[in-house]
Tab-separated table of C-alpha atoms in Angstrom:
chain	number	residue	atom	x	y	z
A	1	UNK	CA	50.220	133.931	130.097
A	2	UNK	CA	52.057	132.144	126.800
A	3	UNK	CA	52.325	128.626	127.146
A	4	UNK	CA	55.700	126.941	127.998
A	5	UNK	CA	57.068	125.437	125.418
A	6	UNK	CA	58.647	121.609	126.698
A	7	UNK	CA	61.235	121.451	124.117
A	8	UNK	CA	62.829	125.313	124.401
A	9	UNK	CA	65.752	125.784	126.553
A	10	UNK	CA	64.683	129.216	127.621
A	11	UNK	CA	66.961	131.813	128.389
A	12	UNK	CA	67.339	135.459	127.528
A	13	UNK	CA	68.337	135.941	123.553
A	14	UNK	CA	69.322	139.160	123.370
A	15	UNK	CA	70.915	138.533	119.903
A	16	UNK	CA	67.666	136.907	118.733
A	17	UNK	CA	69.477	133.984	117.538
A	18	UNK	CA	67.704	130.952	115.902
A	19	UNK	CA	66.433	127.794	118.105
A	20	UNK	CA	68.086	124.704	116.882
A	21	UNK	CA	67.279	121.390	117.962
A	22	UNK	CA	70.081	119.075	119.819
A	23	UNK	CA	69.228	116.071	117.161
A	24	UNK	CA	69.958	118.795	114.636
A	25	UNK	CA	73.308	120.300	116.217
A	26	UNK	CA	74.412	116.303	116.946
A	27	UNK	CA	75.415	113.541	115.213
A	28	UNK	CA	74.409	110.859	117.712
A	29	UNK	CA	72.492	110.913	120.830
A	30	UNK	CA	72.239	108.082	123.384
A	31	UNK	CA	73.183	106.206	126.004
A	32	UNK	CA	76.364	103.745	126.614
A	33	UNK	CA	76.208	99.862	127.780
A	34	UNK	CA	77.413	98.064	130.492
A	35	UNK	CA	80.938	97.437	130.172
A	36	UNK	CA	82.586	93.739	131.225
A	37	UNK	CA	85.096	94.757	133.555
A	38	UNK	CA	88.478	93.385	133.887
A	39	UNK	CA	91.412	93.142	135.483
A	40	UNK	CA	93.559	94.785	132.553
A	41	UNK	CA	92.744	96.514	129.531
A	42	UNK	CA	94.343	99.092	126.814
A	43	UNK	CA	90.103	100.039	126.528
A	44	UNK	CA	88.421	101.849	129.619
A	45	UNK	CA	85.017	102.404	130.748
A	46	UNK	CA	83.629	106.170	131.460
A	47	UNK	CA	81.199	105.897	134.132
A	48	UNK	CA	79.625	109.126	136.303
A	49	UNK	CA	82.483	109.404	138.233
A	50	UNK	CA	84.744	110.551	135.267
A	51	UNK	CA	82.411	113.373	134.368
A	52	UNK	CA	82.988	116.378	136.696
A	53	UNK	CA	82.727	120.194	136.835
A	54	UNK	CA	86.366	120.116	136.497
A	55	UNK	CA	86.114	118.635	133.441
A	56	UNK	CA	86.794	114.486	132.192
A	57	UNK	CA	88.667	112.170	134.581
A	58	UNK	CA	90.264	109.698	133.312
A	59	UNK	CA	91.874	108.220	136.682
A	60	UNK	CA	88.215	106.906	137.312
A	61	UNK	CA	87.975	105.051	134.360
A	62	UNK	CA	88.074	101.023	134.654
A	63	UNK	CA	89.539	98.558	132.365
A	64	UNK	CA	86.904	96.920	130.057
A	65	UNK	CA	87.256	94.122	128.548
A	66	UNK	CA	88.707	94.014	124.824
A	67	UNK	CA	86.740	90.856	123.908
A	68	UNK	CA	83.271	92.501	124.311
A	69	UNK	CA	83.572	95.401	122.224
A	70	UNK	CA	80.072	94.476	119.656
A	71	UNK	CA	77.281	96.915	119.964
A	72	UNK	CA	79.636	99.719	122.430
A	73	UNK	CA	79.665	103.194	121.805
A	74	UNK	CA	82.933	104.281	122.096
A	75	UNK	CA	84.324	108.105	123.186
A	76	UNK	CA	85.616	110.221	120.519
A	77	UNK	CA	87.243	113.528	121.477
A	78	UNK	CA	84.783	116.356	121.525
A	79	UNK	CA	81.837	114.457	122.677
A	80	UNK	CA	80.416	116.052	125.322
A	81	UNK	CA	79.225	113.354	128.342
A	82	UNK	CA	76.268	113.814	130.300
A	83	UNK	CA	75.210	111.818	133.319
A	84	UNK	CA	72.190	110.489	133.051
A	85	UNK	CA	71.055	108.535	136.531
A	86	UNK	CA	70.874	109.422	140.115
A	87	UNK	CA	70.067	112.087	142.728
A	88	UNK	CA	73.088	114.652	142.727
A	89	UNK	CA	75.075	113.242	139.600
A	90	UNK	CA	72.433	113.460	136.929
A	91	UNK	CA	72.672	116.324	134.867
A	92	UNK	CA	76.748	116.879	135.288
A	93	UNK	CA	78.366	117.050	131.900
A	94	UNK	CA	82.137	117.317	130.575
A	95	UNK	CA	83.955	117.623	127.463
A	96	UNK	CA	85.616	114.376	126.627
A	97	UNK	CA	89.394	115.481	126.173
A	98	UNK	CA	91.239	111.883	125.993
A	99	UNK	CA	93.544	110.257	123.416
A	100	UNK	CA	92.848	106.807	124.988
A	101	UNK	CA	90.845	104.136	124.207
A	102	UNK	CA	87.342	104.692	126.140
A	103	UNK	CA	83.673	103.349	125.776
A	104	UNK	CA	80.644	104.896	127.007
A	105	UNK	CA	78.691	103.213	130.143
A	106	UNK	CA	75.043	102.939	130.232
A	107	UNK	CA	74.462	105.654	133.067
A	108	UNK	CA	75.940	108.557	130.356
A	109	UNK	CA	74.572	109.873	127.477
A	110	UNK	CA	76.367	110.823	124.785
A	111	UNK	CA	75.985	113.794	122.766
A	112	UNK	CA	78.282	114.048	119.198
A	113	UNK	CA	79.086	117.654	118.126
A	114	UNK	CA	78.401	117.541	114.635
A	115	UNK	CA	81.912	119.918	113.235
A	116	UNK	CA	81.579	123.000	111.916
A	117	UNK	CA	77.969	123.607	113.221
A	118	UNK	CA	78.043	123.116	117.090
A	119	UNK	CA	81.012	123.309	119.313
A	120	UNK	CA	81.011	121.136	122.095
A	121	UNK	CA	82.523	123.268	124.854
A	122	UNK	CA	79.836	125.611	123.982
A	123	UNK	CA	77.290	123.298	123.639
A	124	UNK	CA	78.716	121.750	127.374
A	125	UNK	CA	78.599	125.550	128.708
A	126	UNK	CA	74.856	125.593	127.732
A	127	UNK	CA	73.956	122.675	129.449
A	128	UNK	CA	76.169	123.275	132.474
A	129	UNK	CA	74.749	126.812	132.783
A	130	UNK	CA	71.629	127.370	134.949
A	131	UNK	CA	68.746	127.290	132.382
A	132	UNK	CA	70.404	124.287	131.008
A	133	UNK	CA	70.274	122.684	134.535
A	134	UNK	CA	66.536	124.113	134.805
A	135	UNK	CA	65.784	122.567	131.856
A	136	UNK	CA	66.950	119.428	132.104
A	137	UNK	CA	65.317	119.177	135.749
A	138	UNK	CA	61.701	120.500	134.621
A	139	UNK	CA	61.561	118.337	130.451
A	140	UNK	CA	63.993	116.040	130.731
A	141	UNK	CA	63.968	114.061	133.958
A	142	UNK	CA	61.791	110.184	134.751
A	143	UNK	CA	61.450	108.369	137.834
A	144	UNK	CA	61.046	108.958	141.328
A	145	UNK	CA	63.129	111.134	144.031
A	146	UNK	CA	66.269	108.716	144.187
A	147	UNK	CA	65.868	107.130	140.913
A	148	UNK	CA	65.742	109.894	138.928
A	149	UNK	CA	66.767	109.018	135.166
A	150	UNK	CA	67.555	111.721	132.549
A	151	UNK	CA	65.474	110.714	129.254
A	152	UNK	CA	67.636	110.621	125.810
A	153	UNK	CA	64.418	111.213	123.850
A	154	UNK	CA	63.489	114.653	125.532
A	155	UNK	CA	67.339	115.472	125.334
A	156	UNK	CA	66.669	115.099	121.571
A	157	UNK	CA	63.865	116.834	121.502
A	158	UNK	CA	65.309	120.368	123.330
A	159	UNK	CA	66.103	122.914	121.268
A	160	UNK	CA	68.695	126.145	121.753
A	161	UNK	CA	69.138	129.803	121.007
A	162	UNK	CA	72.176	129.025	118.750
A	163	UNK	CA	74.561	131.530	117.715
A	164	UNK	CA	76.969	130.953	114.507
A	165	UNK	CA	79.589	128.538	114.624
A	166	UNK	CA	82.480	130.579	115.017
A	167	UNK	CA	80.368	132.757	117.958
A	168	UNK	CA	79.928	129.806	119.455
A	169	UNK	CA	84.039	129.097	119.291
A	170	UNK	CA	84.787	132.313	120.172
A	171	UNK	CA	82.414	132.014	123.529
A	172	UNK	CA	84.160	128.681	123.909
A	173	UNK	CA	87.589	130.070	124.063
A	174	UNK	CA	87.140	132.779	126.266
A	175	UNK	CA	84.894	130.598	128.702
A	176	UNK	CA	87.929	127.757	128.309
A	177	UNK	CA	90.650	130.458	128.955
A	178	UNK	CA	89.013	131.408	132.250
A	179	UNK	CA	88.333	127.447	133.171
A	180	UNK	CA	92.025	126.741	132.527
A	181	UNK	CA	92.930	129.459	135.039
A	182	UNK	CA	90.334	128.238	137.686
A	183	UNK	CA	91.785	124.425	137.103
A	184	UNK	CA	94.911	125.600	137.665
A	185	UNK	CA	94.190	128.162	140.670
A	186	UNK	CA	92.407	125.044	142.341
A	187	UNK	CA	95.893	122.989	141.939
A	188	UNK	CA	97.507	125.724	143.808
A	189	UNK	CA	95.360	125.260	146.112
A	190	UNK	CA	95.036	121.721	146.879
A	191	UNK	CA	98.943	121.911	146.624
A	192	UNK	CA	99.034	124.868	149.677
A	193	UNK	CA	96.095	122.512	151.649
A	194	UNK	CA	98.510	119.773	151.512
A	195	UNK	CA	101.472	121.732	152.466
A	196	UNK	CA	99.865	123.097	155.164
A	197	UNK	CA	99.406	119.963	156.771
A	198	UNK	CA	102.668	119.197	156.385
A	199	UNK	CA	104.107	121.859	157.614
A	200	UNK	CA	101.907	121.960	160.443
A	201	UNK	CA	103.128	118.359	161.791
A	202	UNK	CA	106.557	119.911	161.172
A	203	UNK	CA	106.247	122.895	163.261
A	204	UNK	CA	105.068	120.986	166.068
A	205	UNK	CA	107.456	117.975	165.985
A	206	UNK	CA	110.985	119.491	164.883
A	207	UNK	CA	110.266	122.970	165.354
A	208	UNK	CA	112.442	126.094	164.131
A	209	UNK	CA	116.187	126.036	165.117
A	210	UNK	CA	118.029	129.317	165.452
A	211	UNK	CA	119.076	129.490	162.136
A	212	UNK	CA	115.229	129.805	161.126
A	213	UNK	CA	115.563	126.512	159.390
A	214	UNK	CA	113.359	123.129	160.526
A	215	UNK	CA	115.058	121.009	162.935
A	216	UNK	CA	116.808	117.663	161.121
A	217	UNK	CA	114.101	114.890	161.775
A	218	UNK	CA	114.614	112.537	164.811
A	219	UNK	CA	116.151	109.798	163.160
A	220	UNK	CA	118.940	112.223	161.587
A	221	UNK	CA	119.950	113.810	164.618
A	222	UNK	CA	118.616	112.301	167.539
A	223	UNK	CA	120.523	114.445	170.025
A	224	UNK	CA	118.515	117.267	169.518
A	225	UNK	CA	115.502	115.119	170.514
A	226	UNK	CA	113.655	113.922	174.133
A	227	UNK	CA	111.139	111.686	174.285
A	228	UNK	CA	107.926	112.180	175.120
A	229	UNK	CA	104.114	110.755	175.828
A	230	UNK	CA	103.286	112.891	172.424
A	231	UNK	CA	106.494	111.393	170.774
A	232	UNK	CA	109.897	112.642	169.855
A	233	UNK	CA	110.121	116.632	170.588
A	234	UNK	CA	113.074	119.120	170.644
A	235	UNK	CA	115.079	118.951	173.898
A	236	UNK	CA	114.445	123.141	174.775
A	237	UNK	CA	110.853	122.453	174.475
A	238	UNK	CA	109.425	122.582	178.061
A	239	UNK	CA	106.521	120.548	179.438
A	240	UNK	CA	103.503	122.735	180.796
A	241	UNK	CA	99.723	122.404	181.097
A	242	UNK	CA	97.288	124.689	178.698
A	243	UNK	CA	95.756	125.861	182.063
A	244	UNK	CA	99.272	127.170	183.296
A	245	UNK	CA	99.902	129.315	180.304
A	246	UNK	CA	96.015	130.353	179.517
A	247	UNK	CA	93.079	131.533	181.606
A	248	UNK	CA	90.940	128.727	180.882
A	249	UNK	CA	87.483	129.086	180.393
A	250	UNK	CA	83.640	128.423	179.193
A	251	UNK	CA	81.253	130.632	177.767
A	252	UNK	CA	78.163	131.263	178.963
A	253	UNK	CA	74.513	132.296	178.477
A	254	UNK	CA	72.730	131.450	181.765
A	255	UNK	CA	68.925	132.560	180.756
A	256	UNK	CA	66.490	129.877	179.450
A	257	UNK	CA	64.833	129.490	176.964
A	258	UNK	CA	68.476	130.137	174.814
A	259	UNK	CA	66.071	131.664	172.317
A	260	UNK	CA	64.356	134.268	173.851
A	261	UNK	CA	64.302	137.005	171.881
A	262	UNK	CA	64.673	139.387	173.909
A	263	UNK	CA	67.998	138.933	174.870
A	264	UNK	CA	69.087	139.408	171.274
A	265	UNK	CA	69.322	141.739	168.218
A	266	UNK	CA	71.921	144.286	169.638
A	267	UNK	CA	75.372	144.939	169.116
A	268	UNK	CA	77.299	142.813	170.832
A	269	UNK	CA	79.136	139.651	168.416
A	270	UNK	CA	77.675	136.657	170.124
A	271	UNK	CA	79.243	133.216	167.969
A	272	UNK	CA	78.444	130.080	168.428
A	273	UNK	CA	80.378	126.438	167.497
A	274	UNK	CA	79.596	126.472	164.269
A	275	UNK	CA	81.082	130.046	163.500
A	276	UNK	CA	84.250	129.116	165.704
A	277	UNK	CA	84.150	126.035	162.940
A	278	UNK	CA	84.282	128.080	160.032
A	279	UNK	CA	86.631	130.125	160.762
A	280	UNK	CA	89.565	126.546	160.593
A	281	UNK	CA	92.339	128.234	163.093
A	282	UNK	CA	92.089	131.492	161.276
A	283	UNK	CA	90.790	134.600	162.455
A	284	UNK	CA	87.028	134.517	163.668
A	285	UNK	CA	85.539	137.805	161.929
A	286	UNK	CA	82.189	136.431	161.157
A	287	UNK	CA	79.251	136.071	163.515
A	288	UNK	CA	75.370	134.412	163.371
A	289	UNK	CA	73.680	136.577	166.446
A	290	UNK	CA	74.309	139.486	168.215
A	291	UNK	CA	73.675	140.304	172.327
A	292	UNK	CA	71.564	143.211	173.126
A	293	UNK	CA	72.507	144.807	176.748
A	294	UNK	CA	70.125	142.463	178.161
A	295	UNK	CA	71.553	139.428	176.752
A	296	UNK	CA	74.934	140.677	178.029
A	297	UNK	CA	73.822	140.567	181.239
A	298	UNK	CA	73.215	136.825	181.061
A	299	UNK	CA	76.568	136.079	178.891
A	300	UNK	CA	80.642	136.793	179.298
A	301	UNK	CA	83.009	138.721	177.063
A	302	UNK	CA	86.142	137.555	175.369
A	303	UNK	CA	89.279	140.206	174.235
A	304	UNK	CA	90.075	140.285	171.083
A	305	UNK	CA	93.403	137.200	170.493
A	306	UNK	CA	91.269	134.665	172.673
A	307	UNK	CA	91.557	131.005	171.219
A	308	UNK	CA	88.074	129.829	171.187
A	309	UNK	CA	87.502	126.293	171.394
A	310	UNK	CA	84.278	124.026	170.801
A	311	UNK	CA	83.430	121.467	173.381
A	312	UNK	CA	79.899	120.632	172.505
A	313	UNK	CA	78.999	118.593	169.173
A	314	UNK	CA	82.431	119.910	166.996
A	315	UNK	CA	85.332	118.760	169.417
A	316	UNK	CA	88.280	121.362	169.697
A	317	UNK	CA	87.703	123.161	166.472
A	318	UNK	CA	89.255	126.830	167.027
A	319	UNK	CA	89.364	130.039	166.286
A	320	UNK	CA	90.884	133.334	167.117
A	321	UNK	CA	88.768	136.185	168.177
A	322	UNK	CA	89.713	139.512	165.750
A	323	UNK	CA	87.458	141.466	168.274
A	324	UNK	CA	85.948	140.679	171.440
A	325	UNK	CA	82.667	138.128	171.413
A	326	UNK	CA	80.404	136.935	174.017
A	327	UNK	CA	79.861	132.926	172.942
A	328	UNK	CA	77.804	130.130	174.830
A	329	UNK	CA	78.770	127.438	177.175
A	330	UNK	CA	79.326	125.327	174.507
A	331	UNK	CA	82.790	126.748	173.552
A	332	UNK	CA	85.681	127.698	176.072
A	333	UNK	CA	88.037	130.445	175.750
A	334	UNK	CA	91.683	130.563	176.315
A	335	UNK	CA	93.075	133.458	177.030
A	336	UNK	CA	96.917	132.885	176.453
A	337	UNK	CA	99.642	134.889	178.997
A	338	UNK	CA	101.404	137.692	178.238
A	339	UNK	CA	105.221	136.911	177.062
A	340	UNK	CA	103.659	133.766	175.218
A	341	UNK	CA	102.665	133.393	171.401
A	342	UNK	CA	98.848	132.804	170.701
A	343	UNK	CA	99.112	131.370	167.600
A	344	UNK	CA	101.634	128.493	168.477
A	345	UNK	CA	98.923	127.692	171.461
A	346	UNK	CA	96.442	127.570	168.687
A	347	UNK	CA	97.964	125.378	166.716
A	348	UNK	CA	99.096	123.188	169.654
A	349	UNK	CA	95.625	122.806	170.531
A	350	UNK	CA	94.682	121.730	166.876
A	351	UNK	CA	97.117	119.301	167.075
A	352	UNK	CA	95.197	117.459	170.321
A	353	UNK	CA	91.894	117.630	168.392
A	354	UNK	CA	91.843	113.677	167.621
A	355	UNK	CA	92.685	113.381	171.345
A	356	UNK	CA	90.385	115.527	172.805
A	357	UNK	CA	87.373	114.160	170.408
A	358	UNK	CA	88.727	110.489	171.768
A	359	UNK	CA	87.755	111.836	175.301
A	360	UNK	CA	84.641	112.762	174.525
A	361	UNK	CA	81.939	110.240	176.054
A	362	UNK	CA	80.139	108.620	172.669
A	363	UNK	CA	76.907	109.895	173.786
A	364	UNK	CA	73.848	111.584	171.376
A	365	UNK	CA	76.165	114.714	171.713
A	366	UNK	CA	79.911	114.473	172.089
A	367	UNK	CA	81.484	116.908	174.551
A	368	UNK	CA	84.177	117.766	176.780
A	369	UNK	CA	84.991	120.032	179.528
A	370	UNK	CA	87.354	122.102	181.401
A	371	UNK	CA	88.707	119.208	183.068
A	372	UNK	CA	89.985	117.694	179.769
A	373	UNK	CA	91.330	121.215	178.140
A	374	UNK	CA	93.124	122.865	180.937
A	375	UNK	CA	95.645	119.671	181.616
A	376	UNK	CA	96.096	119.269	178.116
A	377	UNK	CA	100.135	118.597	177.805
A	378	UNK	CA	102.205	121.564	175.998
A	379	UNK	CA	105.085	121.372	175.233
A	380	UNK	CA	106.317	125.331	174.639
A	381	UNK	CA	109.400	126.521	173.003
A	382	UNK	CA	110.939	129.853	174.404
A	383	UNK	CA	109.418	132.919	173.005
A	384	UNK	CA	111.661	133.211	169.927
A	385	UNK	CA	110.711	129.592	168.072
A	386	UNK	CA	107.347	130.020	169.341
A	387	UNK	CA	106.836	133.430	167.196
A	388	UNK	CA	109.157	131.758	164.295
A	389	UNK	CA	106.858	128.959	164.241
A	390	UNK	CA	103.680	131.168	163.970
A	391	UNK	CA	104.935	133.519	161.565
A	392	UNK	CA	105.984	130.591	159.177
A	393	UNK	CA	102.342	129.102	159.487
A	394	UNK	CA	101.214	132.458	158.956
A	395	UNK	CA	103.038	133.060	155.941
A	396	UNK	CA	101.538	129.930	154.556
A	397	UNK	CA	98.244	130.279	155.354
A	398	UNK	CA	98.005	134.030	154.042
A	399	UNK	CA	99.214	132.568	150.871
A	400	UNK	CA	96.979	129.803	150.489
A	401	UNK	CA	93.845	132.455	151.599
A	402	UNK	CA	95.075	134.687	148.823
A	403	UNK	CA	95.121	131.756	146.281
A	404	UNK	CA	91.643	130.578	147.654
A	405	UNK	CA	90.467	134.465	147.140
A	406	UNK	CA	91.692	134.553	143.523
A	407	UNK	CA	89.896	131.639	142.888
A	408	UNK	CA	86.442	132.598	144.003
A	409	UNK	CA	87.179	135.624	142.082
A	410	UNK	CA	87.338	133.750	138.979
A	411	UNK	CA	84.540	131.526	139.605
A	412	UNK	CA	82.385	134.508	139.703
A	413	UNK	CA	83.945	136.164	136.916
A	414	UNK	CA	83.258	132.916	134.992
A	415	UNK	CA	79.525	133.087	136.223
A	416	UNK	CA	79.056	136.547	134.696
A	417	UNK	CA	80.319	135.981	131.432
A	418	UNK	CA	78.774	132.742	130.446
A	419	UNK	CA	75.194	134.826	131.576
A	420	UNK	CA	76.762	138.102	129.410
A	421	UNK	CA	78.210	135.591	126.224
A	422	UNK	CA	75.540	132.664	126.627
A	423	UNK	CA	72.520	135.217	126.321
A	424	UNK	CA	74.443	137.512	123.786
A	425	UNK	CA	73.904	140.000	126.240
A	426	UNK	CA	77.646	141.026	125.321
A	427	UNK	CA	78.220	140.184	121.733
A	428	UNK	CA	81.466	138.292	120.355
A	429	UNK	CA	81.444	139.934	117.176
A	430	UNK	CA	84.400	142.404	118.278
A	431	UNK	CA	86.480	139.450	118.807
A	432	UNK	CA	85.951	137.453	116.135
């Protein structure tokens, strides 16, 4: 077996490309100083916080004081910043991007591009990628579990399968192209995540009138208002109970030990709080166990449309059954009447989940009961709104689930090329 050689960064080469050493590819090296906060400042401080997979963030930078600026190393753009200290942030890296005024701290290294020989967003790419994090972890790294502290001199030390310059701007660009369309995919998101919640709070305080449009607010046009122990609401809404429009009820799995496994490994969907979790409102297609026909026996099936609802550890998180399950004791299912929109109920119920997880006695494990979900106050719109309300969360939500699709597309697309154009597994030379 060859030795391992400490100072390699080893990952395929199928272009055979020469090693280069980092002090050769960099100008400087090294790590920043304290800064001297202060209130005010044109100059800023770049601590670990600024340095994330997303790239440099300035919003986390803190004034530093323009009086103490002897013996700083200050941020040019193209250095590449690399945390240096601490379980979980050592190791992270970013391009610094900034026209501002910006000195290093002394928990990042920083590493100086030296131009026309390496290009930092390659250079950040290599490090980022998964041999660079290997590296790093196995040649680089001092200090114990929690105080782990990333040494500048073995950083110096490592050396790289380096391509030509312009390879290594050409990988750059196309790796940047595909990062600019995941940065701006994730904004989408975020935006959708926040409209969501809007429009959820909407929905269930103004409601839809009958020209499909959201009800004025309160304040605007209080006659279209009551009031209510849940607030303002619109006047047609009627007061109900969740017990009087849904069959009500827990899951169950009566055999002990839970375990046994022979009551398992068939198939039968059995789910269990933490898969009525993941699912966040939407559809619950996904499953951690199946019920053989002896561990239906011992359990109790749900149609497809059911609301499921945790009352054991994760208060009121729900879910809606795409097929039917079987599911423990430890989440209810609520059947909703015919003539009555399950997805409004849903959503209603989402709304009480601070309430119900208020209820729930502050014990090693929180839970609730039937007694707390089935005279849980509704107040229900006539048919119409209710499936006007649930088609215009829909229509959201399929949006933001297609936006959250394309971007773990390009993630993964991402993933593949930097292991096809880091490796030179797919050469560059046709674009160049």
């Amino acid at each position: 077996m060859s030795e391992v050689n400490p100072k390699r960064l080893v990952h395929p080469n199928y272009q055979s490309w020469d090693y280069s050493g980092l002090e050769d590819l960099c100008l400087h090296i090294g790590r920043g100083t304290a800064p001297r906060y202060v209130e005010s400042s044109e100059i800023f401080a770049i601590g670990q916080r600024c340095v994330a997979a997303e790239g440099f963030l300035p919003q986390f930078a803190k004034p530093h004081s323009e009086r103490a600026m002897q013996n700083v190393l200050t941020a040019e753009v193209g250095d590449v910043l690399l945390n240096s200290t601490g379980t979980g942030t050592v190791g992270r890296s970013a391009v610094f991007d900034d026209v501002g005024q910006y000195i290093i701290d002394g928990h990042i290294t920083l590493l100086r591009p030296k131009k026309s020989k390496c290009s930092p967003s390659w250079l950040n790419s290599v490090l980022t990628s998964n041999w660079g994090q290997k590296h790093l972890e196995r040649f680089c790294y001092a200090g114990s579990t929690n105080q782990v502290e990333l040494s500048a001199s073995a950083l110096r030390r490592t050396e790289l399968p380096t391509p030509l310059f312009e390879h290594q701007s050409k990988i750059a660009e196309v790796l940047d192209t595909l990062d600019a369309a995941i940065r701006g995919t994730k904004a989408v998101v975020a935006k959708l995540r926040a409209m969501k919640q809007g429009l959820l709070h909407d929905l269930l305080t103004r409601g839809i009138d009958a020209n499909g449009d959201l009800r004025p607010p309160q304040p605007e046009a209080p006659h279209l208002y009551q009031k209510t122990p849940l607030g303002w609401l619109p006047k047609e809404w009627d007061e109900t109970t969740l017990g009087a429009i849904a069959e009500v009820d827990r899951g169950q799995f009566t055999h002990r030990p839970r375990n046994d496994p022979r009551f398992y490994g068939g198939e039968f969907p059995f789910i269990q709080t933490g898969d009525v979790a993941a699912a966040k409102g939407d559809f619950v297609t996904r499953y951690s166990q199946t019920l053989n026909e002896r561990g239906v026996s011992v359990s109790r099936e749900f149609p497809a449309g059911t609301i499921a609802i945790t009352i054991a550890a994760n208060i009121a998180d729900t879910g809606i059954l795409a097929f039917p399950m079987y599911f423990p004791d430890s989440v209810v299912g609520a059947v909703v009447h015919e003539g009555l929109n399950t997805r409004f109920v849903e959503l209603w119920i989402r709304r009480a989940k601070r309430l119900l997880d208020a209820r729930a006695p502050q014990s090693a494990q929180k839970n609730i009961n039937l007694q707390d979900l089935r005279p849980l106050e509704v107040f229900l719109p006539h048919k119409e709104e209710q499936d006007a309300i649930g088609d215009s969360y829909e229509a959201l939500f399929s949006k933001l689930n297609r936006e959250q699709r394309l971007l773990d597309k390009l993630r993964l697309q991402k993933s593949g090329l930097m292991d096809d154009l880091l490796t030179g597994r797919v050469p560059v030379t046709p674009l160049l």
